[in-house]
Structure formats: structure tokens, C-alpha cells
Amino acid sequence: MPRIAYVNGRYLPHDDAVVHVEDRGYQFADGVYEVIGVRHGRLIDEEPHLDRLDRSLGELKLAAPLNRAAIRHVTREMLRRNLLRDGIIYLQVSRGVAPRDQQFPADPTASIVMTARRKKVDAAKMRTGVRVISLPDIRWGRPDIKSVSLLPNVLGKQQAVEAGAYEAWQVDRDGLITEGTSSNAWIVTPDGRLLTHRADRAILNGITRRTLLRIAAELDLEFAEDAFSLDQAKAAREAFLTSSSSFVLPVIQIDGITVGDGNPGPFTRRLQEWYERYIQSIQPVREYAGRVGPD
Ligand code: PDD
């Protein structure tokens, strides 16, 4: 079955889905995006993702090219046309095509594209955990905007991969970990407190992060939105990361230092389990229900 992408009103074979060379997303990274996780035919936290998209667009003073109902429709159509059960929906909005000049074009027409990608949860990694490295956070002052301007993230992730790690945790000038290059960072302190950086301008306020904070509150876990240092992370009882494509993934090593006993700990396992329960509680997409796509 051919993979289908959505480009400005048209559903096209994925390989033919292109935007113009003068798209400002391409030339200036003048655009924003969202990644929505899909699991068991369920769109995870679609509305919070679309709320965050609106916020990002607002920060760029960019009007949404489609209203919420239309975006929801296209998202469902993408699930249906791609028979996507487990994977991600990628959605990007840019300021569109215009002669190359830094200032906003007088009358921009935003571009919107969507792709669907099959991706299974990596059960082995979920079970055994992953390694991370640390590196300086060299990003701009607004990582809270989900902008497609991701060069430091790209370079950081590449460095992680070359070091045989899954992710790079970025460290600010005060020695505090902000977040990963494409995920939020968490630890459990030796006295059993769950910590993750507060949602200020230094991090992307992850949707998975927010859901997990809600779950932690429901479970009566002791938690705080407080930054932690690299040293604290290395001395943590447990560590993990969260994102729409990685869910809750245990971290068992930081810069070669073993976290806890080197195995995913009980806190992390419990949160993984409850996050999975939460996903199961979401209503499957109606258009999709009952259909079985190739895995
Ligand atoms: N990344 N921090 C950064 C820098 C991210 O890029 C992401 C998401 C997150 C986690 O946010 P959420 O829980 O809403 O996915 C945190 C996506 C998955 C990506 O760029 O592929």
C-alpha cells in the first residue's frame, strides 16, 4: 500500500509530496511543527498537540492555514489512507512561499504538510532502557516554541548516536539539564522525588510530559517541576525520558555512568505501565476502528 502525504490540500504519494524551493520553512526554518503519537489506532493527546500548535503559530505571528476541525479531519484521513495503527503523524506549518527576504512577506499563504510514519514501540528498549550523553545546550532563547529550527538538536542527536547513545541531554550554563534533543528529561532522586525541568522558555513543554505529570499526581507520587543538575542525574535512583514517539523510556546510563543499578527502576516501570493504560483508555479513531493495517 503506497504511503500518502498531505500537502496544501492534496493527498499525494509520499515520494511525490514536495514544497517549493522558496518555501520559508526550507529557507529560514520559518515554521512550526507537531508530532502526534499513534498507538493501537489511537491518536494520543490530539487536542493538547493542536493547542500547542496554535501557541507556536501565535509566537510566530502566523495564522493557521486550516481551522481545527479541518486539521482534525486531515489527521484522520491520513490515518485511514495510510492504515496507520502505530507510529506518528507529523504536521508542519510554514510561512509559505515568497521571494527570499527575511521580513515577513506582505501577504503570506502558509503551507501545511502532514506525513504519517509507521513506527512500533521498541519493546526491548522499553524493557532494558537506553543510554544518554550530555552536551551543552547551545539552542536559541525560545525552545518552548516547537519551531522547525532544530540544527542544535540535529547536531546533538548525531553526537549521541555516534557515541552509541539514544539521546543527548542538554546542559545549560548553570549545569542544569534542560531536556533532550527530542524528548524531556526526568530523574527520580535518591529520596524518591520525581523531577523534570519546569515548563519555562528553556524547554519544550512536552505533551507526554504534561500527561505524565497528571498521572504522577493521580498516583500520589512526590514530584516537582524543578531543574536538576548533571551531577544529580548521575547520582539519581532512576532516570527516564518522554516524548510522543518514545513514550516513557528508561535511561540507564548517563555519560557512561550507570544510573541506579543499571536497570529500569520501579518508579519508571510504574509510570510506563500507567501511561500505557492511559493510551488504552483513549477512544480509537472512529474512521480507523476495526481496520487492521499491515504492521
Ligand atoms: N520531539 N523536547 C524536545 C526538544 C522535543 O523535540 C520533543 C518532541 C519533546 C517531547 O515533547 P512531546 O512529549 O510533546 O513529544 C521535548 C518530537 C517527538 C520530535 O521532534 O520528533
PDB file of C-alpha atoms and ligand atoms in Angstrom:
ATOM      1  CA  MET A   1       0.000   0.000   0.000  1.00  0.00           C
ATOM      2  CA  PRO A   2       1.558   3.339  -1.002  1.00  0.00           C
ATOM      3  CA  ARG A   3       2.339   5.813   1.717  1.00  0.00           C
ATOM      4  CA  ILE A   4       0.320   9.018   1.407  1.00  0.00           C
ATOM      5  CA  ALA A   5       1.273  12.549   2.420  1.00  0.00           C
ATOM      6  CA  TYR A   6      -0.820  15.696   2.629  1.00  0.00           C
ATOM      7  CA  VAL A   7       0.460  18.913   1.037  1.00  0.00           C
ATOM      8  CA  ASN A   8      -1.632  22.074   1.000  1.00  0.00           C
ATOM      9  CA  GLY A   9      -4.981  20.491   0.322  1.00  0.00           C
ATOM     10  CA  ARG A  10      -3.842  17.453  -1.654  1.00  0.00           C
ATOM     11  CA  TYR A  11      -3.189  13.843  -0.720  1.00  0.00           C
ATOM     12  CA  LEU A  12      -0.197  12.633  -2.710  1.00  0.00           C
ATOM     13  CA  PRO A  13       2.031   9.573  -2.894  1.00  0.00           C
ATOM     14  CA  HIS A  14       4.668  10.195  -0.244  1.00  0.00           C
ATOM     15  CA  ASP A  15       7.506  10.239  -2.798  1.00  0.00           C
ATOM     16  CA  ASP A  16       5.807  12.977  -4.816  1.00  0.00           C
ATOM     17  CA  ALA A  17       4.995  15.194  -1.837  1.00  0.00           C
ATOM     18  CA  VAL A  18       7.064  18.341  -2.320  1.00  0.00           C
ATOM     19  CA  VAL A  19       7.034  22.021  -1.441  1.00  0.00           C
ATOM     20  CA  HIS A  20       8.543  24.896  -3.422  1.00  0.00           C
ATOM     21  CA  VAL A  21      12.271  25.760  -3.137  1.00  0.00           C
ATOM     22  CA  GLU A  22      11.320  29.211  -1.862  1.00  0.00           C
ATOM     23  CA  ASP A  23       9.186  27.899   0.960  1.00  0.00           C
ATOM     24  CA  ARG A  24      10.241  29.891   4.022  1.00  0.00           C
ATOM     25  CA  GLY A  25      10.282  26.737   6.097  1.00  0.00           C
ATOM     26  CA  TYR A  26      13.061  25.487   3.828  1.00  0.00           C
ATOM     27  CA  GLN A  27      14.995  28.756   3.601  1.00  0.00           C
ATOM     28  CA  PHE A  28      14.588  30.244   7.084  1.00  0.00           C
ATOM     29  CA  ALA A  29      13.147  27.470   9.254  1.00  0.00           C
ATOM     30  CA  ASP A  30      10.235  29.910   9.449  1.00  0.00           C
ATOM     31  CA  GLY A  31       7.720  27.359  10.612  1.00  0.00           C
ATOM     32  CA  VAL A  32       6.480  25.146  13.403  1.00  0.00           C
ATOM     33  CA  TYR A  33       5.534  21.511  13.740  1.00  0.00           C
ATOM     34  CA  GLU A  34       3.884  18.855  15.856  1.00  0.00           C
ATOM     35  CA  VAL A  35       4.418  15.133  16.219  1.00  0.00           C
ATOM     36  CA  ILE A  36       1.368  13.231  17.390  1.00  0.00           C
ATOM     37  CA  GLY A  37       1.847   9.672  18.570  1.00  0.00           C
ATOM     38  CA  VAL A  38      -0.452   6.955  17.248  1.00  0.00           C
ATOM     39  CA  ARG A  39      -0.801   3.721  19.148  1.00  0.00           C
ATOM     40  CA  HIS A  40      -3.306   0.904  18.782  1.00  0.00           C
ATOM     41  CA  GLY A  41      -5.188   3.134  16.301  1.00  0.00           C
ATOM     42  CA  ARG A  42      -5.469   5.918  18.862  1.00  0.00           C
ATOM     43  CA  LEU A  43      -4.296   9.482  18.399  1.00  0.00           C
ATOM     44  CA  ILE A  44      -2.555  10.344  21.633  1.00  0.00           C
ATOM     45  CA  ASP A  45      -3.453  13.717  23.123  1.00  0.00           C
ATOM     46  CA  GLU A  46      -4.503  15.221  19.814  1.00  0.00           C
ATOM     47  CA  GLU A  47      -6.162  18.295  21.328  1.00  0.00           C
ATOM     48  CA  PRO A  48      -3.198  19.338  23.517  1.00  0.00           C
ATOM     49  CA  HIS A  49      -0.961  18.940  20.461  1.00  0.00           C
ATOM     50  CA  LEU A  50      -3.249  21.189  18.421  1.00  0.00           C
ATOM     51  CA  ASP A  51      -3.388  23.684  21.299  1.00  0.00           C
ATOM     52  CA  ARG A  52       0.408  23.750  21.369  1.00  0.00           C
ATOM     53  CA  LEU A  53       0.457  24.186  17.583  1.00  0.00           C
ATOM     54  CA  ASP A  54      -1.795  27.240  17.975  1.00  0.00           C
ATOM     55  CA  ARG A  55       0.537  28.621  20.610  1.00  0.00           C
ATOM     56  CA  SER A  56       3.626  28.089  18.430  1.00  0.00           C
ATOM     57  CA  LEU A  57       1.867  29.689  15.453  1.00  0.00           C
ATOM     58  CA  GLY A  58       0.895  32.632  17.647  1.00  0.00           C
ATOM     59  CA  GLU A  59       4.511  33.122  18.727  1.00  0.00           C
ATOM     60  CA  LEU A  60       5.492  33.295  15.042  1.00  0.00           C
ATOM     61  CA  LYS A  61       2.540  35.617  14.291  1.00  0.00           C
ATOM     62  CA  LEU A  62       1.464  33.067  11.746  1.00  0.00           C
ATOM     63  CA  ALA A  63      -2.190  32.292  11.055  1.00  0.00           C
ATOM     64  CA  ALA A  64      -3.193  28.631  10.889  1.00  0.00           C
ATOM     65  CA  PRO A  65      -3.889  27.718   7.258  1.00  0.00           C
ATOM     66  CA  LEU A  66      -6.674  25.353   8.318  1.00  0.00           C
ATOM     67  CA  ASN A  67      -9.053  25.574  11.213  1.00  0.00           C
ATOM     68  CA  ARG A  68      -9.022  22.994  13.994  1.00  0.00           C
ATOM     69  CA  ALA A  69     -11.883  20.951  12.520  1.00  0.00           C
ATOM     70  CA  ALA A  70     -10.125  20.744   9.152  1.00  0.00           C
ATOM     71  CA  ILE A  71      -6.820  19.709  10.734  1.00  0.00           C
ATOM     72  CA  ARG A  72      -8.605  17.025  12.721  1.00  0.00           C
ATOM     73  CA  HIS A  73     -10.229  15.816   9.525  1.00  0.00           C
ATOM     74  CA  VAL A  74      -6.933  15.642   7.623  1.00  0.00           C
ATOM     75  CA  THR A  75      -5.273  13.841  10.528  1.00  0.00           C
ATOM     76  CA  ARG A  76      -7.965  11.161  10.457  1.00  0.00           C
ATOM     77  CA  GLU A  77      -7.819  10.935   6.708  1.00  0.00           C
ATOM     78  CA  MET A  78      -4.061  10.394   6.981  1.00  0.00           C
ATOM     79  CA  LEU A  79      -4.578   7.569   9.463  1.00  0.00           C
ATOM     80  CA  ARG A  80      -7.155   5.998   7.193  1.00  0.00           C
ATOM     81  CA  ARG A  81      -5.252   6.373   3.924  1.00  0.00           C
ATOM     82  CA  ASN A  82      -2.025   5.094   5.471  1.00  0.00           C
ATOM     83  CA  LEU A  83      -3.724   2.413   7.579  1.00  0.00           C
ATOM     84  CA  LEU A  84      -1.628   3.732  10.413  1.00  0.00           C
ATOM     85  CA  ARG A  85      -2.082   1.917  13.685  1.00  0.00           C
ATOM     86  CA  ASP A  86       1.232   2.520  15.427  1.00  0.00           C
ATOM     87  CA  GLY A  87       3.512   5.392  14.538  1.00  0.00           C
ATOM     88  CA  ILE A  88       3.425   9.139  14.267  1.00  0.00           C
ATOM     89  CA  ILE A  89       1.639  11.901  12.440  1.00  0.00           C
ATOM     90  CA  TYR A  90       3.985  14.759  11.551  1.00  0.00           C
ATOM     91  CA  LEU A  91       2.399  18.135  10.883  1.00  0.00           C
ATOM     92  CA  GLN A  92       4.293  21.207   9.757  1.00  0.00           C
ATOM     93  CA  VAL A  93       3.160  24.736   9.051  1.00  0.00           C
ATOM     94  CA  SER A  94       5.493  27.273   7.466  1.00  0.00           C
ATOM     95  CA  ARG A  95       5.048  30.873   6.366  1.00  0.00           C
ATOM     96  CA  GLY A  96       4.784  29.612   2.810  1.00  0.00           C
ATOM     97  CA  VAL A  97       6.395  30.542  -0.465  1.00  0.00           C
ATOM     98  CA  ALA A  98       7.760  34.038  -1.075  1.00  0.00           C
ATOM     99  CA  PRO A  99      10.799  35.715  -2.665  1.00  0.00           C
ATOM    100  CA  ARG A 100      13.665  35.305  -0.228  1.00  0.00           C
ATOM    101  CA  ASP A 101      13.648  38.261   2.170  1.00  0.00           C
ATOM    102  CA  GLN A 102      13.984  37.954   5.921  1.00  0.00           C
ATOM    103  CA  GLN A 103      10.972  40.099   6.820  1.00  0.00           C
ATOM    104  CA  PHE A 104       7.508  38.587   6.621  1.00  0.00           C
ATOM    105  CA  PRO A 105       6.011  38.671   3.109  1.00  0.00           C
ATOM    106  CA  ALA A 106       3.179  41.201   2.799  1.00  0.00           C
ATOM    107  CA  ASP A 107       0.522  38.628   2.072  1.00  0.00           C
ATOM    108  CA  PRO A 108       1.796  35.193   3.121  1.00  0.00           C
ATOM    109  CA  THR A 109      -0.054  31.981   2.399  1.00  0.00           C
ATOM    110  CA  ALA A 110       1.049  29.463   4.974  1.00  0.00           C
ATOM    111  CA  SER A 111       1.988  25.963   3.837  1.00  0.00           C
ATOM    112  CA  ILE A 112       0.734  22.941   5.720  1.00  0.00           C
ATOM    113  CA  VAL A 113       2.026  19.440   5.231  1.00  0.00           C
ATOM    114  CA  MET A 114       1.369  16.195   7.031  1.00  0.00           C
ATOM    115  CA  THR A 115       3.106  12.844   6.863  1.00  0.00           C
ATOM    116  CA  ALA A 116       2.375   9.534   8.505  1.00  0.00           C
ATOM    117  CA  ARG A 117       5.065   7.126   9.599  1.00  0.00           C
ATOM    118  CA  ARG A 118       4.777   3.619  10.873  1.00  0.00           C
ATOM    119  CA  LYS A 119       6.822   3.020  13.993  1.00  0.00           C
ATOM    120  CA  LYS A 120       6.424   0.329  16.577  1.00  0.00           C
ATOM    121  CA  VAL A 121       7.354   0.858  20.172  1.00  0.00           C
ATOM    122  CA  ASP A 122      10.794  -0.626  20.714  1.00  0.00           C
ATOM    123  CA  ALA A 123       9.829  -3.191  23.325  1.00  0.00           C
ATOM    124  CA  ALA A 124      13.447  -4.143  24.074  1.00  0.00           C
ATOM    125  CA  LYS A 125      14.457  -0.545  24.758  1.00  0.00           C
ATOM    126  CA  MET A 126      11.323  -0.016  26.840  1.00  0.00           C
ATOM    127  CA  ARG A 127      12.279  -3.035  28.909  1.00  0.00           C
ATOM    128  CA  THR A 128      16.028  -2.565  29.253  1.00  0.00           C
ATOM    129  CA  GLY A 129      16.454   1.200  28.880  1.00  0.00           C
ATOM    130  CA  VAL A 130      18.792   3.412  26.863  1.00  0.00           C
ATOM    131  CA  ARG A 131      21.994   5.381  27.302  1.00  0.00           C
ATOM    132  CA  VAL A 132      22.270   9.156  27.051  1.00  0.00           C
ATOM    133  CA  ILE A 133      25.175  11.551  26.812  1.00  0.00           C
ATOM    134  CA  SER A 134      25.269  15.153  27.969  1.00  0.00           C
ATOM    135  CA  LEU A 135      26.306  18.201  25.989  1.00  0.00           C
ATOM    136  CA  PRO A 136      25.986  21.987  26.294  1.00  0.00           C
ATOM    137  CA  ASP A 137      22.601  23.454  25.444  1.00  0.00           C
ATOM    138  CA  ILE A 138      23.529  25.800  22.602  1.00  0.00           C
ATOM    139  CA  ARG A 139      19.993  26.488  21.389  1.00  0.00           C
ATOM    140  CA  TRP A 140      18.309  29.877  20.973  1.00  0.00           C
ATOM    141  CA  GLY A 141      16.302  31.528  23.725  1.00  0.00           C
ATOM    142  CA  ARG A 142      12.912  30.035  22.831  1.00  0.00           C
ATOM    143  CA  PRO A 143      12.977  26.226  22.805  1.00  0.00           C
ATOM    144  CA  ASP A 144       9.423  26.440  24.181  1.00  0.00           C
ATOM    145  CA  ILE A 145       8.274  27.176  20.627  1.00  0.00           C
ATOM    146  CA  LYS A 146       8.060  23.981  18.601  1.00  0.00           C
ATOM    147  CA  SER A 147       9.959  25.521  15.727  1.00  0.00           C
ATOM    148  CA  VAL A 148      11.461  23.554  12.839  1.00  0.00           C
ATOM    149  CA  SER A 149      14.713  25.394  13.529  1.00  0.00           C
ATOM    150  CA  LEU A 150      16.377  22.315  15.004  1.00  0.00           C
ATOM    151  CA  LEU A 151      20.038  22.471  14.000  1.00  0.00           C
ATOM    152  CA  PRO A 152      21.465  22.220  17.553  1.00  0.00           C
ATOM    153  CA  ASN A 153      19.080  19.322  18.189  1.00  0.00           C
ATOM    154  CA  VAL A 154      20.182  17.608  14.993  1.00  0.00           C
ATOM    155  CA  LEU A 155      23.868  18.016  15.819  1.00  0.00           C
ATOM    156  CA  GLY A 156      23.300  16.891  19.392  1.00  0.00           C
ATOM    157  CA  LYS A 157      21.360  13.780  18.404  1.00  0.00           C
ATOM    158  CA  GLN A 158      24.034  12.886  15.857  1.00  0.00           C
ATOM    159  CA  GLN A 159      26.691  13.200  18.549  1.00  0.00           C
ATOM    160  CA  ALA A 160      24.638  10.889  20.744  1.00  0.00           C
ATOM    161  CA  VAL A 161      24.265   8.313  18.000  1.00  0.00           C
ATOM    162  CA  GLU A 162      27.978   8.429  17.236  1.00  0.00           C
ATOM    163  CA  ALA A 163      28.641   7.797  20.929  1.00  0.00           C
ATOM    164  CA  GLY A 164      26.337   4.779  20.824  1.00  0.00           C
ATOM    165  CA  ALA A 165      23.667   6.571  22.858  1.00  0.00           C
ATOM    166  CA  TYR A 166      19.959   7.085  22.233  1.00  0.00           C
ATOM    167  CA  GLU A 167      19.700  10.723  23.227  1.00  0.00           C
ATOM    168  CA  ALA A 168      21.722  13.747  24.331  1.00  0.00           C
ATOM    169  CA  TRP A 169      20.656  15.642  27.449  1.00  0.00           C
ATOM    170  CA  GLN A 170      21.404  19.323  27.094  1.00  0.00           C
ATOM    171  CA  VAL A 171      23.009  21.198  29.963  1.00  0.00           C
ATOM    172  CA  ASP A 172      22.585  24.952  30.478  1.00  0.00           C
ATOM    173  CA  ARG A 173      25.232  27.391  31.743  1.00  0.00           C
ATOM    174  CA  ASP A 174      24.312  26.683  35.349  1.00  0.00           C
ATOM    175  CA  GLY A 175      24.974  22.983  34.927  1.00  0.00           C
ATOM    176  CA  LEU A 176      21.260  22.153  34.863  1.00  0.00           C
ATOM    177  CA  ILE A 177      19.768  19.709  32.414  1.00  0.00           C
ATOM    178  CA  THR A 178      17.108  21.367  30.299  1.00  0.00           C
ATOM    179  CA  GLU A 179      15.893  18.480  28.112  1.00  0.00           C
ATOM    180  CA  GLY A 180      16.907  16.020  25.411  1.00  0.00           C
ATOM    181  CA  THR A 181      17.247  16.947  21.744  1.00  0.00           C
ATOM    182  CA  SER A 182      13.805  15.470  21.042  1.00  0.00           C
ATOM    183  CA  SER A 183      12.466  14.482  24.455  1.00  0.00           C
ATOM    184  CA  ASN A 184      12.023  15.706  28.015  1.00  0.00           C
ATOM    185  CA  ALA A 185      14.367  14.551  30.774  1.00  0.00           C
ATOM    186  CA  TRP A 186      13.345  13.160  34.165  1.00  0.00           C
ATOM    187  CA  ILE A 187      15.001  11.707  37.236  1.00  0.00           C
ATOM    188  CA  VAL A 188      13.958  10.109  40.491  1.00  0.00           C
ATOM    189  CA  THR A 189      16.129  11.474  43.315  1.00  0.00           C
ATOM    190  CA  PRO A 190      17.694   9.177  45.938  1.00  0.00           C
ATOM    191  CA  ASP A 191      14.889  10.207  48.324  1.00  0.00           C
ATOM    192  CA  GLY A 192      12.217   9.221  45.794  1.00  0.00           C
ATOM    193  CA  ARG A 193      11.182  12.546  44.261  1.00  0.00           C
ATOM    194  CA  LEU A 194      10.312  12.787  40.596  1.00  0.00           C
ATOM    195  CA  LEU A 195      11.927  15.812  38.931  1.00  0.00           C
ATOM    196  CA  THR A 196      11.661  17.381  35.498  1.00  0.00           C
ATOM    197  CA  HIS A 197      12.556  20.904  34.358  1.00  0.00           C
ATOM    198  CA  ARG A 198       9.766  23.438  34.809  1.00  0.00           C
ATOM    199  CA  ALA A 199       7.930  24.481  31.649  1.00  0.00           C
ATOM    200  CA  ASP A 200       9.571  27.839  31.078  1.00  0.00           C
ATOM    201  CA  ARG A 201      11.218  29.213  27.928  1.00  0.00           C
ATOM    202  CA  ALA A 202      14.185  26.838  28.290  1.00  0.00           C
ATOM    203  CA  ILE A 203      12.313  23.680  27.270  1.00  0.00           C
ATOM    204  CA  LEU A 204       9.559  22.414  25.080  1.00  0.00           C
ATOM    205  CA  ASN A 205       6.609  21.684  27.323  1.00  0.00           C
ATOM    206  CA  GLY A 206       6.149  18.119  26.112  1.00  0.00           C
ATOM    207  CA  ILE A 207       2.646  16.789  25.800  1.00  0.00           C
ATOM    208  CA  THR A 208       3.826  13.410  27.090  1.00  0.00           C
ATOM    209  CA  ARG A 209       5.480  15.302  29.959  1.00  0.00           C
ATOM    210  CA  ARG A 210       2.201  17.006  30.841  1.00  0.00           C
ATOM    211  CA  THR A 211       0.226  13.776  30.715  1.00  0.00           C
ATOM    212  CA  LEU A 212       2.817  12.066  32.879  1.00  0.00           C
ATOM    213  CA  LEU A 213       2.730  14.875  35.455  1.00  0.00           C
ATOM    214  CA  ARG A 214      -1.017  14.390  35.626  1.00  0.00           C
ATOM    215  CA  ILE A 215      -0.552  10.637  36.086  1.00  0.00           C
ATOM    216  CA  ALA A 216       2.078  11.247  38.784  1.00  0.00           C
ATOM    217  CA  ALA A 217      -0.394  13.471  40.635  1.00  0.00           C
ATOM    218  CA  GLU A 218      -3.132  10.849  40.319  1.00  0.00           C
ATOM    219  CA  LEU A 219      -0.766   8.210  41.680  1.00  0.00           C
ATOM    220  CA  ASP A 220       0.124  10.490  44.581  1.00  0.00           C
ATOM    221  CA  LEU A 221       3.801  10.373  43.686  1.00  0.00           C
ATOM    222  CA  GLU A 222       6.039  13.043  45.071  1.00  0.00           C
ATOM    223  CA  PHE A 223       7.096  15.211  42.149  1.00  0.00           C
ATOM    224  CA  ALA A 224       8.299  18.708  41.320  1.00  0.00           C
ATOM    225  CA  GLU A 225       8.859  20.715  38.171  1.00  0.00           C
ATOM    226  CA  ASP A 226      12.400  21.608  39.214  1.00  0.00           C
ATOM    227  CA  ALA A 227      15.540  21.546  37.165  1.00  0.00           C
ATOM    228  CA  PHE A 228      18.228  19.073  38.207  1.00  0.00           C
ATOM    229  CA  SER A 229      21.955  19.159  37.563  1.00  0.00           C
ATOM    230  CA  LEU A 230      24.011  16.717  35.541  1.00  0.00           C
ATOM    231  CA  ASP A 231      25.620  15.546  38.797  1.00  0.00           C
ATOM    232  CA  GLN A 232      22.204  14.973  40.325  1.00  0.00           C
ATOM    233  CA  ALA A 233      21.194  12.979  37.268  1.00  0.00           C
ATOM    234  CA  LYS A 234      24.267  10.775  37.518  1.00  0.00           C
ATOM    235  CA  ALA A 235      23.539  10.161  41.191  1.00  0.00           C
ATOM    236  CA  ALA A 236      19.804   9.599  40.594  1.00  0.00           C
ATOM    237  CA  ARG A 237      17.978   6.481  41.651  1.00  0.00           C
ATOM    238  CA  GLU A 238      16.219   6.344  38.275  1.00  0.00           C
ATOM    239  CA  ALA A 239      16.083   8.359  35.094  1.00  0.00           C
ATOM    240  CA  PHE A 240      13.912   8.335  32.016  1.00  0.00           C
ATOM    241  CA  LEU A 241      12.853  10.412  29.045  1.00  0.00           C
ATOM    242  CA  THR A 242       9.492  11.132  27.462  1.00  0.00           C
ATOM    243  CA  SER A 243       8.226  12.074  24.011  1.00  0.00           C
ATOM    244  CA  SER A 244       5.371  11.399  21.646  1.00  0.00           C
ATOM    245  CA  SER A 245       7.399   8.829  19.764  1.00  0.00           C
ATOM    246  CA  SER A 246       9.420   7.290  22.619  1.00  0.00           C
ATOM    247  CA  PHE A 247       6.680   7.397  25.298  1.00  0.00           C
ATOM    248  CA  VAL A 248       8.307   6.679  28.691  1.00  0.00           C
ATOM    249  CA  LEU A 249      11.776   5.311  28.074  1.00  0.00           C
ATOM    250  CA  PRO A 250      14.110   4.312  30.924  1.00  0.00           C
ATOM    251  CA  VAL A 251      17.602   5.844  30.952  1.00  0.00           C
ATOM    252  CA  ILE A 252      20.176   3.518  32.477  1.00  0.00           C
ATOM    253  CA  GLN A 253      23.418   5.330  31.746  1.00  0.00           C
ATOM    254  CA  ILE A 254      24.475   8.981  31.544  1.00  0.00           C
ATOM    255  CA  ASP A 255      27.899   9.758  30.063  1.00  0.00           C
ATOM    256  CA  GLY A 256      28.907   6.178  30.801  1.00  0.00           C
ATOM    257  CA  ILE A 257      27.824   6.409  34.460  1.00  0.00           C
ATOM    258  CA  THR A 258      25.307   3.788  35.484  1.00  0.00           C
ATOM    259  CA  VAL A 259      22.036   5.126  36.866  1.00  0.00           C
ATOM    260  CA  GLY A 260      20.835   3.227  39.933  1.00  0.00           C
ATOM    261  CA  ASP A 261      21.584  -0.450  39.493  1.00  0.00           C
ATOM    262  CA  GLY A 262      21.609  -0.151  35.705  1.00  0.00           C
ATOM    263  CA  ASN A 263      18.072  -1.449  35.279  1.00  0.00           C
ATOM    264  CA  PRO A 264      14.844   0.481  34.791  1.00  0.00           C
ATOM    265  CA  GLY A 265      13.556   1.169  38.297  1.00  0.00           C
ATOM    266  CA  PRO A 266      10.122   0.686  39.869  1.00  0.00           C
ATOM    267  CA  PHE A 267       9.086   4.337  39.512  1.00  0.00           C
ATOM    268  CA  THR A 268       9.789   4.310  35.799  1.00  0.00           C
ATOM    269  CA  ARG A 269       8.091   0.958  35.283  1.00  0.00           C
ATOM    270  CA  ARG A 270       5.019   2.132  37.119  1.00  0.00           C
ATOM    271  CA  LEU A 271       4.815   5.293  35.030  1.00  0.00           C
ATOM    272  CA  GLN A 272       5.312   3.278  31.834  1.00  0.00           C
ATOM    273  CA  GLU A 273       2.515   0.983  32.864  1.00  0.00           C
ATOM    274  CA  TRP A 274       0.129   3.820  33.720  1.00  0.00           C
ATOM    275  CA  TYR A 275       0.970   5.701  30.562  1.00  0.00           C
ATOM    276  CA  GLU A 276       0.116   2.588  28.571  1.00  0.00           C
ATOM    277  CA  ARG A 277      -3.165   2.288  30.489  1.00  0.00           C
ATOM    278  CA  TYR A 278      -3.869   5.911  29.697  1.00  0.00           C
ATOM    279  CA  ILE A 279      -3.335   5.248  25.979  1.00  0.00           C
ATOM    280  CA  GLN A 280      -5.672   2.259  26.131  1.00  0.00           C
ATOM    281  CA  SER A 281      -8.314   4.497  27.693  1.00  0.00           C
ATOM    282  CA  ILE A 282      -8.331   6.817  24.678  1.00  0.00           C
ATOM    283  CA  GLN A 283     -11.127   6.209  22.205  1.00  0.00           C
ATOM    284  CA  PRO A 284      -9.701   4.704  18.960  1.00  0.00           C
ATOM    285  CA  VAL A 285     -10.204   6.898  15.919  1.00  0.00           C
ATOM    286  CA  ARG A 286     -13.662   6.013  14.611  1.00  0.00           C
ATOM    287  CA  GLU A 287     -12.666   6.030  10.942  1.00  0.00           C
ATOM    288  CA  TYR A 288      -9.971   3.567  11.772  1.00  0.00           C
ATOM    289  CA  ALA A 289     -11.695   1.243  14.241  1.00  0.00           C
ATOM    290  CA  GLY A 290     -11.990  -2.298  13.028  1.00  0.00           C
ATOM    291  CA  ARG A 291      -9.463  -1.993  10.227  1.00  0.00           C
ATOM    292  CA  VAL A 292      -6.242  -3.873  10.509  1.00  0.00           C
ATOM    293  CA  GLY A 293      -3.260  -2.342   8.813  1.00  0.00           C
ATOM    294  CA  PRO A 294      -0.072  -4.157   7.901  1.00  0.00           C
ATOM    295  CA  ASP A 295       2.498  -3.692  10.650  1.00  0.00           C
TER     296      ASP A 295
HETATM  297  N1  PDD B   1      10.022  15.804  19.859  1.00  0.00           N
HETATM  298  N2  PDD B   1      11.689  18.337  23.873  1.00  0.00           N
HETATM  299  C1  PDD B   1      12.025  18.468  22.578  1.00  0.00           C
HETATM  300  C2  PDD B   1      13.180  19.336  22.212  1.00  0.00           C
HETATM  301  C3  PDD B   1      11.288  17.777  21.596  1.00  0.00           C
HETATM  302  O1  PDD B   1      11.617  17.904  20.306  1.00  0.00           O
HETATM  303  C4  PDD B   1      10.210  16.941  21.997  1.00  0.00           C
HETATM  304  C5  PDD B   1       9.372  16.201  20.996  1.00  0.00           C
HETATM  305  C6  PDD B   1       9.905  16.836  23.368  1.00  0.00           C
HETATM  306  C7  PDD B   1       8.760  15.987  23.869  1.00  0.00           C
HETATM  307  O2  PDD B   1       7.527  16.556  23.547  1.00  0.00           O
HETATM  308  P1  PDD B   1       6.226  15.670  23.294  1.00  0.00           P
HETATM  309  O3  PDD B   1       6.022  14.864  24.507  1.00  0.00           O
HETATM  310  O4  PDD B   1       5.146  16.669  23.057  1.00  0.00           O
HETATM  311  O5  PDD B   1       6.502  14.809  22.083  1.00  0.00           O
HETATM  312  C8  PDD B   1      10.660  17.558  24.273  1.00  0.00           C
HETATM  313  C9  PDD B   1       9.268  15.205  18.779  1.00  0.00           C
HETATM  314  C10 PDD B   1       8.712  13.874  19.119  1.00  0.00           C
HETATM  315  C11 PDD B   1      10.142  15.226  17.541  1.00  0.00           C
HETATM  316  O6  PDD B   1      10.727  16.268  17.280  1.00  0.00           O
HETATM  317  O7  PDD B   1      10.220  14.217  16.845  1.00  0.00           O
END
